[in-house]
Tab-separated table of C-alpha atoms and ligand atoms in Angstrom:
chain	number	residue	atom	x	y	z
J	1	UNK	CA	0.000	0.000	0.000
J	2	UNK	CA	1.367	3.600	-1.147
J	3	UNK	CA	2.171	5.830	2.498
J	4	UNK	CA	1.126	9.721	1.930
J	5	UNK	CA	3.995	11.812	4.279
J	6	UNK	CA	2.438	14.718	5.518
J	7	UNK	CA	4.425	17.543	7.425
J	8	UNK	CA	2.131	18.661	10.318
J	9	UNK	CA	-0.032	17.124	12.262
J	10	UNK	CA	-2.951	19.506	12.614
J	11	UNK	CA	-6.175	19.320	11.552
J	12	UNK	CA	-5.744	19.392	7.692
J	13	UNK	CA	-3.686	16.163	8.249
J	14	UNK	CA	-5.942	14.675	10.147
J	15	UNK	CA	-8.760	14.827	7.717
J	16	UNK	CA	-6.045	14.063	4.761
J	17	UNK	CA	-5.741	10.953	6.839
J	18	UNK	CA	-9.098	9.810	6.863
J	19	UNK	CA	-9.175	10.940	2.923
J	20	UNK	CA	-6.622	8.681	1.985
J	21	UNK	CA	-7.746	5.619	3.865
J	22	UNK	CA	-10.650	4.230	1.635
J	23	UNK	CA	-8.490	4.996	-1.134
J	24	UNK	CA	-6.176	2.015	0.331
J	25	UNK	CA	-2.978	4.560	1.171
J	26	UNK	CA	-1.711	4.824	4.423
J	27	UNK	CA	-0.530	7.749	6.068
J	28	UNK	CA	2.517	9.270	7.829
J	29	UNK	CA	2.819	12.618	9.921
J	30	UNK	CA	5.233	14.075	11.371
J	31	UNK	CA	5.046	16.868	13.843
J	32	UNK	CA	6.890	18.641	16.749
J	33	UNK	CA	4.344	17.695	19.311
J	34	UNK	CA	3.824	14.439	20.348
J	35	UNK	CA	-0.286	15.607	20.990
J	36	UNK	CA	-0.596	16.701	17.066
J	37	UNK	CA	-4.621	15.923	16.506
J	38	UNK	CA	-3.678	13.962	13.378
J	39	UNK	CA	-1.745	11.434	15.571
J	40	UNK	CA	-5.345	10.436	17.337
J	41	UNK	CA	-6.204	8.721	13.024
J	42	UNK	CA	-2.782	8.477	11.769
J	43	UNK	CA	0.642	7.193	12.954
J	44	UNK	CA	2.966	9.895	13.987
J	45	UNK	CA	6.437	10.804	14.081
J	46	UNK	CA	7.363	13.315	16.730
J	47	UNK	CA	10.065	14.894	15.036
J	48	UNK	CA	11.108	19.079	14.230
J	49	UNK	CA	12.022	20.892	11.042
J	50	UNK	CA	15.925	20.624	11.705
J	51	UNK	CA	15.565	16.951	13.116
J	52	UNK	CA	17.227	15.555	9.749
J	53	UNK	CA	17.847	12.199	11.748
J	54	UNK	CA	14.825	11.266	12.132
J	55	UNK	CA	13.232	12.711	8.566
J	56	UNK	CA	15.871	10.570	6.994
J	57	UNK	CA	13.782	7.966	8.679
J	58	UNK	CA	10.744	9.548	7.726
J	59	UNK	CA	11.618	9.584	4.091
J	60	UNK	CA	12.274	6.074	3.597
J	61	UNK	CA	8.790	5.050	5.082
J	62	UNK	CA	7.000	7.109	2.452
J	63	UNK	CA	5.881	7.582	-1.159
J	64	UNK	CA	5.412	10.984	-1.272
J	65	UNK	CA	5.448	13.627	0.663
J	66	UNK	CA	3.042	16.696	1.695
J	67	UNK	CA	1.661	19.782	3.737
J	68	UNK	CA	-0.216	20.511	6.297
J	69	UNK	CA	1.729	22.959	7.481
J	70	UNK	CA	2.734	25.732	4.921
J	71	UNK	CA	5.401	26.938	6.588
J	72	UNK	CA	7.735	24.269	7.336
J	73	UNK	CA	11.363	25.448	6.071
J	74	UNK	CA	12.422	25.623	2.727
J	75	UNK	CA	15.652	24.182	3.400
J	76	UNK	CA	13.634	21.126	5.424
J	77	UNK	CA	11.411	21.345	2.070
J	78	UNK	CA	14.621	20.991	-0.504
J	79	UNK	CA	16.279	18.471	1.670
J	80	UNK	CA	13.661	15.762	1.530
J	81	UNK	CA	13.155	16.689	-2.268
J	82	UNK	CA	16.202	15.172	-2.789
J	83	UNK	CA	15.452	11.715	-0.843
J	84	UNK	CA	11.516	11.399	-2.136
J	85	UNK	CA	8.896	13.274	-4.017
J	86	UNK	CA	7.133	16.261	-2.779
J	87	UNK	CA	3.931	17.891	-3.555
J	88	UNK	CA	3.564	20.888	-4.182
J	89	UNK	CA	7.464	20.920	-4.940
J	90	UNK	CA	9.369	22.988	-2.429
J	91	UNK	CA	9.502	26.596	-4.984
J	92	UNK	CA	6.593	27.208	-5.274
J	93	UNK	CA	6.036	26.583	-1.579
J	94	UNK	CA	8.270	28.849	-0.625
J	95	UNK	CA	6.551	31.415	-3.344
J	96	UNK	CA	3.260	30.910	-1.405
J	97	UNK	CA	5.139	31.223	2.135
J	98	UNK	CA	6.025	35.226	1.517
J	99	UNK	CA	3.559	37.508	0.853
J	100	UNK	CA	5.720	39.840	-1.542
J	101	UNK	CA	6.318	36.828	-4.018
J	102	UNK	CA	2.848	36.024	-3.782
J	103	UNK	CA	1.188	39.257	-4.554
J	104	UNK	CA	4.242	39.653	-7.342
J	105	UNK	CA	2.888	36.545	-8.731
J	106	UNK	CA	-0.711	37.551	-8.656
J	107	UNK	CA	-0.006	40.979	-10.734
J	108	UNK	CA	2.570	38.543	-13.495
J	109	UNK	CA	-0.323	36.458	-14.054
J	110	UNK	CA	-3.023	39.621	-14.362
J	111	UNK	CA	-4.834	39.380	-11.120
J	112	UNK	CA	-4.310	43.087	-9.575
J	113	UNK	CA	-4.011	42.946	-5.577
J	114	UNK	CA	-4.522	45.455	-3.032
J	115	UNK	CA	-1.888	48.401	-3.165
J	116	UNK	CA	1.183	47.323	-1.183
J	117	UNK	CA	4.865	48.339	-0.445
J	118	UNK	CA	7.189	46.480	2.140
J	119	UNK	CA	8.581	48.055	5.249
J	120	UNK	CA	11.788	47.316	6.632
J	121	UNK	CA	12.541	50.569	8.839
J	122	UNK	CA	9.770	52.496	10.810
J	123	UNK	CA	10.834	55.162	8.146
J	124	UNK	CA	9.756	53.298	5.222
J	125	UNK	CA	6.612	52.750	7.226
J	126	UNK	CA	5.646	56.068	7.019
J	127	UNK	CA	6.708	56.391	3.331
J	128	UNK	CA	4.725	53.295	2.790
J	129	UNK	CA	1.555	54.689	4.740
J	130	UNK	CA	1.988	57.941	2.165
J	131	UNK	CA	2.250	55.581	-0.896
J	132	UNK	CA	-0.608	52.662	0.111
J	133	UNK	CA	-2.655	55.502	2.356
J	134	UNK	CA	-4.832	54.979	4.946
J	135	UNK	CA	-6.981	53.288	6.384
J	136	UNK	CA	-4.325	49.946	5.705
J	137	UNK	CA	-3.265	46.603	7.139
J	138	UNK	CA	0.509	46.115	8.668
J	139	UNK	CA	1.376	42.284	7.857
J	140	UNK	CA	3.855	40.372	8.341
J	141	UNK	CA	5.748	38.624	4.894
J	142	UNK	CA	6.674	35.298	6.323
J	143	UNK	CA	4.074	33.212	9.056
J	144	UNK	CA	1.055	34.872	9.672
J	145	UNK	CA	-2.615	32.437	10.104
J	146	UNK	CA	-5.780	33.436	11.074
J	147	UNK	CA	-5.463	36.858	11.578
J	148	UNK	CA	-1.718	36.873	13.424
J	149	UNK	CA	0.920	38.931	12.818
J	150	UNK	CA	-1.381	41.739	11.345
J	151	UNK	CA	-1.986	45.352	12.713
J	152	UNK	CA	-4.677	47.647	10.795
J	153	UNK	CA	-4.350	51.248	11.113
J	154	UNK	CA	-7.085	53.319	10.557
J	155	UNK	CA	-4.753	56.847	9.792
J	156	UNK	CA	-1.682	57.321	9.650
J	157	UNK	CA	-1.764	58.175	13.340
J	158	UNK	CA	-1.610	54.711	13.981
J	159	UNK	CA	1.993	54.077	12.886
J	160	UNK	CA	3.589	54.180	16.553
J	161	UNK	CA	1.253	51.459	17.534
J	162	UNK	CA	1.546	49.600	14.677
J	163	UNK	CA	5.222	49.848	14.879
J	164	UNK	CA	5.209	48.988	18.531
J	165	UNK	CA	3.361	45.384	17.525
J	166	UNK	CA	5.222	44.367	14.570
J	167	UNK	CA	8.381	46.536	14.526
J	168	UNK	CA	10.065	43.460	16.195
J	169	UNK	CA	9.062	41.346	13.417
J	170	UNK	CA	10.601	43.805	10.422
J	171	UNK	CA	14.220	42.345	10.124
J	172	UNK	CA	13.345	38.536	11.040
J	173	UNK	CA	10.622	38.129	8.625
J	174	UNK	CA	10.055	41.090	6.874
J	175	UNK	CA	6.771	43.421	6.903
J	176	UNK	CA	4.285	44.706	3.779
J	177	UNK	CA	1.536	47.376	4.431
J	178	UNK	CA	-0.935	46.768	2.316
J	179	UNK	CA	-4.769	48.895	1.108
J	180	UNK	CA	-7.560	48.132	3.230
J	181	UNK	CA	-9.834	46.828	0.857
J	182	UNK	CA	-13.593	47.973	1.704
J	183	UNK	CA	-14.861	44.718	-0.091
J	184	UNK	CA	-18.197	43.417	-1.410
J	185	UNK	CA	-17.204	39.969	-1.057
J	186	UNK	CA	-14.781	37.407	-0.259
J	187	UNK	CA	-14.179	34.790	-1.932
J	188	UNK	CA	-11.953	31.540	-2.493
J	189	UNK	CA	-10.761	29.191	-5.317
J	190	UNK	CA	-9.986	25.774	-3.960
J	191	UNK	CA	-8.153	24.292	-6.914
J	192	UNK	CA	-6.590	21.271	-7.445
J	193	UNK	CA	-3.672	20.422	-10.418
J	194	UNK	CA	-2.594	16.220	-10.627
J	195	UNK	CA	0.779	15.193	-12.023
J	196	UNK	CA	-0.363	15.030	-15.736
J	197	UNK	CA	-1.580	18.984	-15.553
J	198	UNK	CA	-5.024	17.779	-14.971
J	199	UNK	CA	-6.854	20.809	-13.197
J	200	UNK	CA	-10.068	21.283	-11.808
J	201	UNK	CA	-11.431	23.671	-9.200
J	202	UNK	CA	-14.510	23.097	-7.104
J	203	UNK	CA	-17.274	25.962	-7.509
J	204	UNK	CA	-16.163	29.521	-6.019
J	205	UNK	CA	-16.787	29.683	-2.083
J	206	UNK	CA	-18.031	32.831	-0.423
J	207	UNK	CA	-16.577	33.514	3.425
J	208	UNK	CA	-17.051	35.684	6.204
J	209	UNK	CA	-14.322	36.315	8.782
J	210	UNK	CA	-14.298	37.385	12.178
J	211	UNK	CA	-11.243	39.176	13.482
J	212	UNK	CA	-8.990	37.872	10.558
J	213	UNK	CA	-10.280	34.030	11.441
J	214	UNK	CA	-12.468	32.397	8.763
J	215	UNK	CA	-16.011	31.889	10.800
J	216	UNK	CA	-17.936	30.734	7.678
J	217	UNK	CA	-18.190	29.780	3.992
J	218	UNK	CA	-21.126	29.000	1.501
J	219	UNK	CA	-20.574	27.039	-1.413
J	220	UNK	CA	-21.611	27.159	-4.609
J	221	UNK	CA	-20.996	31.449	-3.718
J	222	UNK	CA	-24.570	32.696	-4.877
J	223	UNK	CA	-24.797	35.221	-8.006
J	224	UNK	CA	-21.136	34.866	-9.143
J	225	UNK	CA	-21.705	32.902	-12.993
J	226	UNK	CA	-20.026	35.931	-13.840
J	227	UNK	CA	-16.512	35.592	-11.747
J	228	UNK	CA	-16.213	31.515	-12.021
J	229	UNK	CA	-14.628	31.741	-15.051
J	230	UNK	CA	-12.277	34.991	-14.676
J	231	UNK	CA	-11.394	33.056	-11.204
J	232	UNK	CA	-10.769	29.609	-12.792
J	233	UNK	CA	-8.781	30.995	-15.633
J	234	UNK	CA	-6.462	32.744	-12.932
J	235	UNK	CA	-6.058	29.757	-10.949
J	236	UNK	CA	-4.853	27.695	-13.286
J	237	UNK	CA	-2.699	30.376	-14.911
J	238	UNK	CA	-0.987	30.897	-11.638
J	239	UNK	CA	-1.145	26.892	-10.853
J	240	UNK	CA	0.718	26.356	-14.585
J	241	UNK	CA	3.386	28.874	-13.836
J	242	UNK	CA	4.418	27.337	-10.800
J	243	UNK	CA	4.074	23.822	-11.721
J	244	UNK	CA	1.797	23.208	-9.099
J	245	UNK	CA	0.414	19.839	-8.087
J	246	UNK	CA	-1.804	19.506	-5.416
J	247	UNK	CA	-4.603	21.762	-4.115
J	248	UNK	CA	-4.619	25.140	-3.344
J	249	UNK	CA	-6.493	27.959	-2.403
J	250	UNK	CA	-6.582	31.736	-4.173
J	251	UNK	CA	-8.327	33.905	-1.388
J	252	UNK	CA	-9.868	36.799	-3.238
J	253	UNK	CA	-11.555	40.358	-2.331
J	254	UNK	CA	-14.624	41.053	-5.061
J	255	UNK	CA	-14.503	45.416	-5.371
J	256	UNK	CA	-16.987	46.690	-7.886
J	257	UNK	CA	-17.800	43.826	-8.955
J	258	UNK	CA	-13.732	43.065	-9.963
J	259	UNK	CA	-11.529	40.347	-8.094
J	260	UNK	CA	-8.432	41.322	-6.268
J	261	UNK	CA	-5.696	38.883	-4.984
J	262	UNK	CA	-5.528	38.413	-1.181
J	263	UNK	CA	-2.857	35.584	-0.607
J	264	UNK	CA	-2.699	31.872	-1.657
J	265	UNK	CA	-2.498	28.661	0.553
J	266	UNK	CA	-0.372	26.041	-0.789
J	267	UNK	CA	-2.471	23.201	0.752
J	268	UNK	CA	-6.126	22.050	1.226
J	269	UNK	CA	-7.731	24.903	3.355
J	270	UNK	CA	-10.083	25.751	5.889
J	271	UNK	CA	-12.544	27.381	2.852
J	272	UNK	CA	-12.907	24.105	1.150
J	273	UNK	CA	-14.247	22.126	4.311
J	274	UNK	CA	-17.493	21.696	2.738
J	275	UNK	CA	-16.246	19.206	0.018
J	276	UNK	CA	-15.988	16.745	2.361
J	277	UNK	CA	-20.079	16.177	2.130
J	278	UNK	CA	-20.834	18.995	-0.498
J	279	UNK	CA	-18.767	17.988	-3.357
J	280	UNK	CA	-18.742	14.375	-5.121
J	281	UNK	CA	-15.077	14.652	-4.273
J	282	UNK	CA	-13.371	16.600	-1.334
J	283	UNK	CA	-10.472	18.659	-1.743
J	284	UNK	CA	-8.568	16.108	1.077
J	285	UNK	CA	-9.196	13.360	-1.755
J	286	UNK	CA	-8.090	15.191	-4.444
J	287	UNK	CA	-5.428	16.128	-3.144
J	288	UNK	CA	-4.594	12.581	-1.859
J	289	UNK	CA	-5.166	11.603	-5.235
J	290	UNK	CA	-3.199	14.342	-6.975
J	291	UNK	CA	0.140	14.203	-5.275
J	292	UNK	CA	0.139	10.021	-5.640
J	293	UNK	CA	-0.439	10.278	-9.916
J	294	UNK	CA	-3.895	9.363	-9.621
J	295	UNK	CA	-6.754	10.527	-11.922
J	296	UNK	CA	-8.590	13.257	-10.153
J	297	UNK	CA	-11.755	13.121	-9.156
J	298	UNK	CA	-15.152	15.267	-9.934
J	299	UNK	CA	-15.375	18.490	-8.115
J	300	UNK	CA	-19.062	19.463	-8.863
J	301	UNK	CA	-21.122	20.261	-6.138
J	302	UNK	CA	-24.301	18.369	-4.265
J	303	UNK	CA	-26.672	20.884	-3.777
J	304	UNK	CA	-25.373	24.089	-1.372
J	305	UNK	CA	-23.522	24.042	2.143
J	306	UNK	CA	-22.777	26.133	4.438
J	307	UNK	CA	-19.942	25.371	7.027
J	308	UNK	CA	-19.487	26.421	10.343
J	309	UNK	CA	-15.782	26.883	12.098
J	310	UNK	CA	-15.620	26.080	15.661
J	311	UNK	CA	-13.220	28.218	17.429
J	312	UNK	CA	-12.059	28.097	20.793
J	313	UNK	CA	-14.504	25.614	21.616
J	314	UNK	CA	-17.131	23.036	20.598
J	315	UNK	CA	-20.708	23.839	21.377
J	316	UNK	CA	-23.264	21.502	21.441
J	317	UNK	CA	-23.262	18.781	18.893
J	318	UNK	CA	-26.711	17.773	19.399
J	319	UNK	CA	-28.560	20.115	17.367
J	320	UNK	CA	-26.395	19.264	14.213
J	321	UNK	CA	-26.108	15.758	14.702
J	322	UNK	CA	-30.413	15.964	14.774
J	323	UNK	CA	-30.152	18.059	11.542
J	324	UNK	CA	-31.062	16.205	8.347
J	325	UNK	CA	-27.176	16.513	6.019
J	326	UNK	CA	-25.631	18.133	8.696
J	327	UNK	CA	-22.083	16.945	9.897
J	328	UNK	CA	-20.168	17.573	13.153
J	329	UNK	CA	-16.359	17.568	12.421
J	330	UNK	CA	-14.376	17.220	16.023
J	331	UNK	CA	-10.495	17.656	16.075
J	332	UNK	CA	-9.841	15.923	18.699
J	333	UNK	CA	-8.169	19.340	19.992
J	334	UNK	CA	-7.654	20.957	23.099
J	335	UNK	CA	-10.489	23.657	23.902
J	336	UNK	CA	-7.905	27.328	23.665
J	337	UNK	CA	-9.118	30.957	23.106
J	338	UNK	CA	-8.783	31.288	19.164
J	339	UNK	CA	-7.944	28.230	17.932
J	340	UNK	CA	-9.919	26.064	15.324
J	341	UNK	CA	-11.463	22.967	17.454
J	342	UNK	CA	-13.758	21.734	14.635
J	343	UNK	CA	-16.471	22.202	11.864
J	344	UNK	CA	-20.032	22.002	10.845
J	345	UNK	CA	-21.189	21.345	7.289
J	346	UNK	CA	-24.716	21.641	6.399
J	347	UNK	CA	-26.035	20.633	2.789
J	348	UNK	CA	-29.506	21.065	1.192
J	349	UNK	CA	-30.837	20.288	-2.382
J	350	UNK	CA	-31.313	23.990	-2.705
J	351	UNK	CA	-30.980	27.663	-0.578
J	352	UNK	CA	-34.406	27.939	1.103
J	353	UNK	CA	-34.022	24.671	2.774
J	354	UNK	CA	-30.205	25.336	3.600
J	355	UNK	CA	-31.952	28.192	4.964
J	356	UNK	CA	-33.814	26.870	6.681
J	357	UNK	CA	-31.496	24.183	8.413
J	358	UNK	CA	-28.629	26.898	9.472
J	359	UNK	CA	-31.421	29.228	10.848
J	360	UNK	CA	-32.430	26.187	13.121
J	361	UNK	CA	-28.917	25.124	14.138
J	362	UNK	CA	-28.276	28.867	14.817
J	363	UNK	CA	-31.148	29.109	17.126
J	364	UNK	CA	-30.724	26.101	19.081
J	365	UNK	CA	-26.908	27.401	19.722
J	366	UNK	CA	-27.501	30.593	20.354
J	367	UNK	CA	-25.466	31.451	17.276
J	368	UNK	CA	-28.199	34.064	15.438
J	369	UNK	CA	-25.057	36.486	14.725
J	370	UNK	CA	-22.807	34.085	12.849
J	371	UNK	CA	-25.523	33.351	10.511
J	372	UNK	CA	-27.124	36.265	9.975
J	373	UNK	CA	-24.359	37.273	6.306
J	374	UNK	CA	-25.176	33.915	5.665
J	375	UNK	CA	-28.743	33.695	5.618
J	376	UNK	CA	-28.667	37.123	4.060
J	377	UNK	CA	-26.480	35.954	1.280
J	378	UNK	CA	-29.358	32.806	0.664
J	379	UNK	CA	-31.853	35.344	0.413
R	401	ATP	P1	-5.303	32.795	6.779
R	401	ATP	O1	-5.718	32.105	8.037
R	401	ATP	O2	-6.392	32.912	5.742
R	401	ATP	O3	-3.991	32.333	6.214
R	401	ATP	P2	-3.889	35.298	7.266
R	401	ATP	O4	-3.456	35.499	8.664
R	401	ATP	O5	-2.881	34.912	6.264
R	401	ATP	O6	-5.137	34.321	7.244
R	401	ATP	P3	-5.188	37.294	5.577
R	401	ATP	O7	-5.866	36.324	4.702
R	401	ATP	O8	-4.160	38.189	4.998
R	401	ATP	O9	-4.582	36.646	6.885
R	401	ATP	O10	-6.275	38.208	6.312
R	401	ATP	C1	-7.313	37.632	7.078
R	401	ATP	C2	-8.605	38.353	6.754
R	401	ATP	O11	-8.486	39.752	7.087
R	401	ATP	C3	-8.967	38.340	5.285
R	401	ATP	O12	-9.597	37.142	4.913
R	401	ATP	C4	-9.876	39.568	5.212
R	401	ATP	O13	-11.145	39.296	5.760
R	401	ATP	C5	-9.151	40.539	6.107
R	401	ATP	N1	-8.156	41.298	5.306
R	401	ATP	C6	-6.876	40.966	5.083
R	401	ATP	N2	-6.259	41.853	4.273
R	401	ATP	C7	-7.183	42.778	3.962
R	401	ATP	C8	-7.178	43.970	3.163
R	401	ATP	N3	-6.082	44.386	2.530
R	401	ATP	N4	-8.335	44.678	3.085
R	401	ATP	C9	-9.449	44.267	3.740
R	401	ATP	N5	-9.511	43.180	4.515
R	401	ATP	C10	-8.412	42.429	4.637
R	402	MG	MG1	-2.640	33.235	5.124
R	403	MG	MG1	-6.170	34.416	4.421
């Protein structure tokens, strides 16, 4: 049986995991902490970045290896390229790691971004604020998630403070200021490109975030026939020119009616959740299926769904495990202010009765406010 290597043990691996297993692969993580949730499905190897020892070891117990965990080294990344294949290949990881060769990307391939100009020096910050102007988000290059490593400053004002949070951060990884964007929409391309050039991408997802942290999505996005195809052909244009293979996500900002890059994940992603039961293939198969050579499968949709994130804790299951297609997704994590404990995905044949089913969840949880852009959007 082929073994899947995944580095990281969160989450994503975890539900790569259980992906891969009716597909007869096993599957091998490694992480740093022996309590990784993907160890609780998967053998693990408790092993860091710079442990080469034991990813020698690693190496020879897999087929191929992949990401959960976008950030992991390039040098880590390049050194097991050399022992065993890797998907996506380490360069074009490390493109999707820093957020000035990702947005340089974006422009090459004709998707405009947000204004943006890096800031090493709290000089060039207030160059930069001139340049980008105000109100604008402070951001980190390298190893921001959910919302970390970011400062928004409303006028110009702001640029002590701002400096004060992420000055630290400027000559280790590198800062960008970047436009606010006062977006109609977000949206996301969950895209997935197999060894032969085979690509596909699942229909556009709309998502709403909370303080920088995805809260929820809604798949197929309503009223967008018109974007699909502008955000398919950009995909796969940026996909071809890095020789991707894989999936990915393209997180994008819709502005008078005209897309605008965010940033790209190099890995399945939180946005494409709702595959798993709203798509006749998930993005955690695909992907399974991609980086082993296999044909990839359909990503049409099955009606609409709507997921919910969990964060910090679980609530109640009961009300979603009594809701007709509704699915309760548990990490197996430990309950912590801001992190991502588990999902919900709810599915109907159409949007009144999705509707219908997220209004009742929402109610029973006491969760009206979550749902409320939602249940606009199904309007
Ligand atoms: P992720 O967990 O998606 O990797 P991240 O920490 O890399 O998150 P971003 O995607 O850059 O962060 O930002 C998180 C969210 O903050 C975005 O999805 C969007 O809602 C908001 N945001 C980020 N940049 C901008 C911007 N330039 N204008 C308006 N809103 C923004
Ligand atoms: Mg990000
Ligand atoms: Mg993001």
């Amino acid at each position: 049986q082929p073994v899947l290597g995944v580095l990281g043990g969160g989450q994503l691996a975890r539900m790569l995991a259980l992906a891969a297993a009716p597909l007869g692969v096993n599957t091998l993580v490694v992480d740093s902490s022996a309590d990784a949730c993907a160890g609780q499905v998967a053998p693990l190897v408790v092993a860091d970045w710079t442990d080469y020892a034991a990813l020698e070891a690693f190496a020879a117990r897999v087929d191929v290896v992949t990401f959960d965990f976008e950030n992991v080294p390039a040098e880590t990344a390049h050194w097991l390229a050399e022992r065993v294949a890797v998907f996506p290949a380490p360069q074009a990881l490390a493109v999707a790691q820093d957020r000035l060769a990702e947005k340089t990307l974006f422009r090459e391939c004709g998707l405009p971004t947000p204004n943006f100009m890096t800031v090493d020096t709290r000089e060039q910050l207030d160059l930069a604020l001139v340049a980008v102007g105000a109100p604008a988000i402070l951001k980190t290059r390298r190893l921001g998630y959910d919302g970390k490593g970011q400062f928004r400053l409303r006028e110009p004002a702001d640029a002590d403070a701002a400096w004060a949070a992420l000055g630290a951060q400027a000559s280790k990884h590198g800062l960008i200021l970047e436009a606010f964007v006062p977006f109609e929409r977000e949206l996301s391309v969950i895209a997935v490109r197999g060894r032969d050039g085979d690509f596909r991408i699942w229909p556009l997802t709309r998502n709403w975030h909370v303080d920088g942290v995805l809260s929820m999505s809604l798949a197929p996005a309503p009223d967008i026939e018109l974007l699909q195809r502008r955000a398919a052909e950009l995909a796969r244009t940026l996909a071809e020119r890095l020789g991707y293979v894989g999936v990915f996500a393209l997180e994008l900002f819709v502005r008078d009616g005209e897309l605008l890059g965010n940033e790209m994940a190099p890995r399945v992603h939180n946005s494409g959740h709702w595959t798993i039961e709203g798509a006749h293939t998930s993005q955690f198969e695909n992907h399974v299926r991609a980086v082993l050579g296999l044909p990839l499968g359909d990503t049409g949709a099955r009606g609409i769904s709507s997921m919910f994130n969990w964060i910090g804790d679980l609530p109640d299951a009961s009300p979603i495990l009594q809701t007709v297609d509704a699915h309760w997704h548990d990490y197996g994590k430990q309950a912590r202010p801001g992190r991502k404990v588990g999902h919900t995905t709810v599915c109907a044949p159409d949007a009144g009765q999705l509707a219908t089913r997220l209004a009742g969840i929402a109610a029973a949880l006491g969760r009206e406010t979550q749902v409320e852009p939602v249940l606009q959007a199904l309007d």
